[in-house]
XYZ file of C-alpha atoms in Angstrom:
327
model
C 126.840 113.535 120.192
C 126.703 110.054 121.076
C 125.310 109.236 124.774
C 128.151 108.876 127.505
C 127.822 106.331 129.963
C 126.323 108.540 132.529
C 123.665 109.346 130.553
C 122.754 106.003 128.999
C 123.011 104.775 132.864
C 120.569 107.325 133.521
C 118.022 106.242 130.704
C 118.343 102.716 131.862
C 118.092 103.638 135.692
C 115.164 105.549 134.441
C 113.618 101.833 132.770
C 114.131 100.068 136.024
C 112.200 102.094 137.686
C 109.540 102.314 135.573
C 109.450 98.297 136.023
C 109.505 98.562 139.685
C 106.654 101.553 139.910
C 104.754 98.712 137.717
C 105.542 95.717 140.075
C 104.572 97.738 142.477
C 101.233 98.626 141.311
C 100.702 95.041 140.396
C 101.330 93.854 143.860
C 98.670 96.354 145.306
C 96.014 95.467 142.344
C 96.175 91.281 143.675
C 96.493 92.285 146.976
C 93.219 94.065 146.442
C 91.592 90.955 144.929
C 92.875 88.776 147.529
C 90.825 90.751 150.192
C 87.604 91.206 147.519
C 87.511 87.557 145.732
C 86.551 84.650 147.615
C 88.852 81.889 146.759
C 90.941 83.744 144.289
C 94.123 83.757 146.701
C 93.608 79.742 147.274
C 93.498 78.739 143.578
C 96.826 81.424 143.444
C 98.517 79.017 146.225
C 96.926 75.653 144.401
C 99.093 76.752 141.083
C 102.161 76.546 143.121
C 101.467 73.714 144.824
C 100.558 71.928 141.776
C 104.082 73.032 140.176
C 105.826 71.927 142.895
C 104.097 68.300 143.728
C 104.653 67.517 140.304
C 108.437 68.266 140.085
C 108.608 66.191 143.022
C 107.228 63.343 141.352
C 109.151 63.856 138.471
C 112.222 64.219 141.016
C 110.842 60.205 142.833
C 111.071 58.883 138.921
C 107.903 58.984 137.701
C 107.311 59.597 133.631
C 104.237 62.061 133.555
C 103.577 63.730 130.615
C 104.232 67.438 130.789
C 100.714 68.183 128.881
C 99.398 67.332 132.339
C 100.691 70.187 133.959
C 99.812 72.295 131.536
C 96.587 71.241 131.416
C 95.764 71.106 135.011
C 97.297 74.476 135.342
C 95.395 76.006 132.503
C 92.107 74.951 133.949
C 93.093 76.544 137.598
C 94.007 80.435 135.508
C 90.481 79.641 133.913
C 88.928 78.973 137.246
C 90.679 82.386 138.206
C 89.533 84.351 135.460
C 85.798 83.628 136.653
C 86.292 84.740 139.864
C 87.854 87.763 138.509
C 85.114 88.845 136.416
C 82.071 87.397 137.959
C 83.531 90.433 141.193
C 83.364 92.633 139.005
C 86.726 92.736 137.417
C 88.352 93.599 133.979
C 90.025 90.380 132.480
C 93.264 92.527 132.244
C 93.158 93.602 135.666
C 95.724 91.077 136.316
C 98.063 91.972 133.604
C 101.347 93.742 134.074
C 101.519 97.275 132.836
C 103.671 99.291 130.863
C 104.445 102.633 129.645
C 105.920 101.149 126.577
C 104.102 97.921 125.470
C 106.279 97.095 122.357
C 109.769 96.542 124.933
C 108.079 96.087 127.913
C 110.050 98.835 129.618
C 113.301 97.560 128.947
C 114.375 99.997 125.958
C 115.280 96.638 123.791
C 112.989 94.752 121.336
C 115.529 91.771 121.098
C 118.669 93.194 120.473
C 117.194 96.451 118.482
C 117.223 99.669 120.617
C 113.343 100.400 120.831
C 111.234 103.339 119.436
C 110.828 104.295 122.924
C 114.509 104.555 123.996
C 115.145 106.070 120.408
C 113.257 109.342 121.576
C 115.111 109.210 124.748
C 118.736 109.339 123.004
C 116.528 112.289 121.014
C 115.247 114.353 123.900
C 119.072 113.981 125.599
C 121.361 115.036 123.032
C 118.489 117.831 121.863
C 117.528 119.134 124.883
C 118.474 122.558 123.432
C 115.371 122.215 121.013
C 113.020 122.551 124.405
C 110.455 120.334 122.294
C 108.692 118.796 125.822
C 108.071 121.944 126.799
C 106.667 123.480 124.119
C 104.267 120.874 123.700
C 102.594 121.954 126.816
C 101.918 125.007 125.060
C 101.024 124.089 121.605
C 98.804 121.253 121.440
C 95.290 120.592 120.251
C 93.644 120.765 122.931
C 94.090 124.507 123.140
C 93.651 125.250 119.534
C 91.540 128.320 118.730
C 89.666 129.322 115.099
C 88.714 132.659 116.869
C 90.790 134.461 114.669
C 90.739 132.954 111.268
C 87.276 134.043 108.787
C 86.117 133.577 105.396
C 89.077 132.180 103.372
C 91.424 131.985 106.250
C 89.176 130.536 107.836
C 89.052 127.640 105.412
C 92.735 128.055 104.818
C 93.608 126.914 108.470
C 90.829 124.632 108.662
C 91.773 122.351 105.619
C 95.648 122.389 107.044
C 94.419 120.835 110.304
C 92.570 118.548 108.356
C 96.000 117.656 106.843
C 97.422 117.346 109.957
C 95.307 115.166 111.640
C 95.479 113.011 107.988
C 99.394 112.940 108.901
C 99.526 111.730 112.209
C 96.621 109.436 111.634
C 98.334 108.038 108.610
C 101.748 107.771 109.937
C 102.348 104.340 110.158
C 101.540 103.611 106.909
C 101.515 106.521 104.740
C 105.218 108.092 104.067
C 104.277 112.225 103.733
C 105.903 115.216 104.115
C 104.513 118.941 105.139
C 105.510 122.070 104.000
C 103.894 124.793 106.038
C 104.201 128.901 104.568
C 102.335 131.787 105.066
C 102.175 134.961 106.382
C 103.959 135.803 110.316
C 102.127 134.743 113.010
C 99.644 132.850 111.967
C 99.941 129.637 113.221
C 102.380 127.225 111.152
C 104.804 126.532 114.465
C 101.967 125.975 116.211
C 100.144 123.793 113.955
C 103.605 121.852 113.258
C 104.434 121.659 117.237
C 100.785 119.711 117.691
C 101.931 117.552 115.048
C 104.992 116.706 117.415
C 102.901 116.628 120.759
C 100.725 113.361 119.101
C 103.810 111.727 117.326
C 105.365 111.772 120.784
C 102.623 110.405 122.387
C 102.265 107.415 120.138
C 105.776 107.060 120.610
C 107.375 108.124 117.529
C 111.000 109.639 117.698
C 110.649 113.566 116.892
C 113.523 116.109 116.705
C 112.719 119.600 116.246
C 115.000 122.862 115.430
C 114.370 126.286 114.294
C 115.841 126.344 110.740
C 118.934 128.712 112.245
C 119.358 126.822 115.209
C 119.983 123.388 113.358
C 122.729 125.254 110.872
C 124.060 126.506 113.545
C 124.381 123.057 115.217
C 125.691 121.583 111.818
C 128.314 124.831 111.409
C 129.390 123.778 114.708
C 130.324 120.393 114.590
C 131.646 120.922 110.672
C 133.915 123.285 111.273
C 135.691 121.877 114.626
C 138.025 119.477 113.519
C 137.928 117.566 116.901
C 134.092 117.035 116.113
C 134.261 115.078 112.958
C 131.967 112.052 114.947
C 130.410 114.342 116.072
C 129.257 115.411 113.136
C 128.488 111.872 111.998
C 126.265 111.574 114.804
C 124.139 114.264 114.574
C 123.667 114.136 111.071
C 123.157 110.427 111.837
C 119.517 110.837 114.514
C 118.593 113.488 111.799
C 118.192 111.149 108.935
C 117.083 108.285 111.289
C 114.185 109.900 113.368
C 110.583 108.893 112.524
C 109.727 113.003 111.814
C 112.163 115.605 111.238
C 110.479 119.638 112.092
C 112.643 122.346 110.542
C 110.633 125.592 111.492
C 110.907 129.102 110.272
C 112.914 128.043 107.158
C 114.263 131.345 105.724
C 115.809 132.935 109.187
C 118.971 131.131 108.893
C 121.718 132.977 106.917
C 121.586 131.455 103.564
C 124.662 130.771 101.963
C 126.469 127.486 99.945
C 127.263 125.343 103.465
C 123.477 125.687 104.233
C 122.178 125.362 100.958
C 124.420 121.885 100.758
C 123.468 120.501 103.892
C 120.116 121.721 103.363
C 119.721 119.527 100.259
C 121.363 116.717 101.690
C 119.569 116.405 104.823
C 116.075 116.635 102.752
C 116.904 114.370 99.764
C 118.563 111.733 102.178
C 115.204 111.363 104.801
C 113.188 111.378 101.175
C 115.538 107.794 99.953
C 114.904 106.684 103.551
C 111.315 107.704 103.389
C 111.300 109.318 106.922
C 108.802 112.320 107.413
C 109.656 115.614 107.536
C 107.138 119.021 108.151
C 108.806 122.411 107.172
C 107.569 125.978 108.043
C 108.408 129.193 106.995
C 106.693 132.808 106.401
C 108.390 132.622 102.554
C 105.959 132.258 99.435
C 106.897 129.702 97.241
C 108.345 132.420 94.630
C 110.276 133.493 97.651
C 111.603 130.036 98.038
C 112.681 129.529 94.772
C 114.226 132.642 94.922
C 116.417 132.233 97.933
C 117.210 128.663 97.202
C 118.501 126.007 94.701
C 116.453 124.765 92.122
C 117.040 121.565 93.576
C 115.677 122.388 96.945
C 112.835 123.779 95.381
C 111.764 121.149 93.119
C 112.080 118.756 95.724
C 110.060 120.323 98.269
C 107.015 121.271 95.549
C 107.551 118.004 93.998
C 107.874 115.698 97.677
C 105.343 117.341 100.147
C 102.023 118.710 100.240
C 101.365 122.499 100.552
C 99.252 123.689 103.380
C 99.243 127.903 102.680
C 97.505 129.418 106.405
C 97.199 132.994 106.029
C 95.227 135.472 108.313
C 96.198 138.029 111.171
C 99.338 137.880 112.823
C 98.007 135.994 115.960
C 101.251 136.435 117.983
C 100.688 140.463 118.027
C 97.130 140.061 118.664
C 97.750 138.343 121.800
C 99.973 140.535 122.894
C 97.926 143.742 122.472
C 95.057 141.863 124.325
C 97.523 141.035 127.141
C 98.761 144.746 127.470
C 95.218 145.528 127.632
C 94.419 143.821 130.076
C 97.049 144.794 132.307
C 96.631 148.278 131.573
C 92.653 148.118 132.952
C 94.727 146.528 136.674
């Protein structure tokens, strides 16, 4: 599962082209305070001219103290700076842009593959999960109470509160989330918004149905030609800021998935890297259908969120048959 040439070429073609959409949009933002800032392109032309008259002094042998330059030049950028904001301006107006900030669009912070570029290698080699696109339709912005009252109400209420605590807290607060209730009520939804503001902030996020990622994991297991493979993908599971396993309980349970299961959850706990699980089991249903182990690390290592209410899926549907019915 590691990237082939062709599609790290891609990633990086991808990051040069962010820098030249940026360059580009530079370009036009001075050009458009050359033409609305008196002066402002001839103190532009009087820091090159400076530069240059001094190197050619230094060139004719004469000792001049470098602080000069600096100095000289400094007060010109401050001259610049006034003119900037005295027409009206922002004092960053100037300044390059980025999509990514911490590399500066170049998918490197030194020699360390960024966050940025991290999620990139993610969303390549896991395009199967489809996250991107179910962001679009599970976010907060579309998030309705309409169907939760009384103590479901409160239910769903106080596990968007834990949410929000969770993404808010990220950086600085190692948590995990295990999401159960009743079907349809919201915990894929609630866990995908999670992953929609992670992404956003720039946080690597890989997300699998519980039976798709055994099914991934049987796969490269059991072919012998896939044993780095393997390595690989169990590799960006245990490395990626957040880890969503949802609708824990689908996937046929038996000792390979109850192994890697346990493994995959007790290794991101060591490397304290998030990790939100749903599933329509109760917890007596959990314990039930899995180790002791699993079980005692998931009541003892994450916080609880129970949402329970109508199933919200069928509802929706019934109101869309309506509707297309009264056509």
């Amino acid at each position: 599962m590691s990237l082939t040439n062709s599609q790290y070429d891609a990633i990086m073609h991808e990051y040069e082209e962010r820098r030249s959409l940026h360059r580009q949009e530079l370009e036009e933002r001075l050009q458009s305070v050359y033409e609305n800032v008196p002066g402002y392109k001839e103190l532009e032309d009087k820091t090159s001219s400076v530069s240059v008259e001094f190197g050619k002094r230094l060139l004719r042998g004469e000792v001049l103290p470098k602080e000069d330059l600096a100095k000289e030049l400094a007060q010109i950028a401050a001259q610049k700076q006034m003119l900037l904001v005295q027409a009206g301006y922002s004092r960053d107006f100037l300044d390059m842009g980025y999509t990514c900030p911490d590399c500066k669009d170049t998918g490197y912070i030194g020699n360390e593959k960024c966050h940025c570029f991290k999620q990139k290698i993610v969303d390549t080699l896991y395009n199967k999960s489809n996250l991107r696109t179910l962001t679009r339709q599970n976010n907060f912005r579309i998030m309705s109470r309409d169907y939760y009252k009384g103590d479901d109400l409160s239910r769903f209420n106080g596990a968007v509160k834990a949410a929000e605590d969770f993404i808010n807290n990220f950086d600085t607060d190692y948590q995990n989330l295990f999401i159960y209730g009743t079907v349809g009520t919201g915990k894929s939804f609630l866990s995908i918004c999670i992953a929609d503001e992670l992404l956003k902030k720039g946080h690597s996020v890989i997300y699998f149905s519980s039976t798709g990622l055994f099914e991934l994991l049987g796969e490269v297991t059991f072919n012998r030609d896939n044993r780095q493979d393997l390595q690989n993908v169990f590799g960006e599971l245990l490395e990626c800021e957040l880890l969503i396993i949802d609708d824990m309980g689908t996937e046929m349970v038996n000792n390979f998935v109850l192994s890697k299961l346990f493994s995959l959850l007790n290794e991101r706990d060591l490397r304290k890297k998030s990790t939100v699980i749903t599933t329509n089991f109760a917890l007596d249903q959990l314990q039930n259908t899995y180790s002791d182990r699993i079980f005692s690390r998931v009541t003892g290592n994450y916080k609880l969120l129970k949402i329970s209410g109508p199933d919200i899926r069928r509802l929706k549907k019934l109101a869309k048959k309506e509707s297309e019915d009264l056509k």
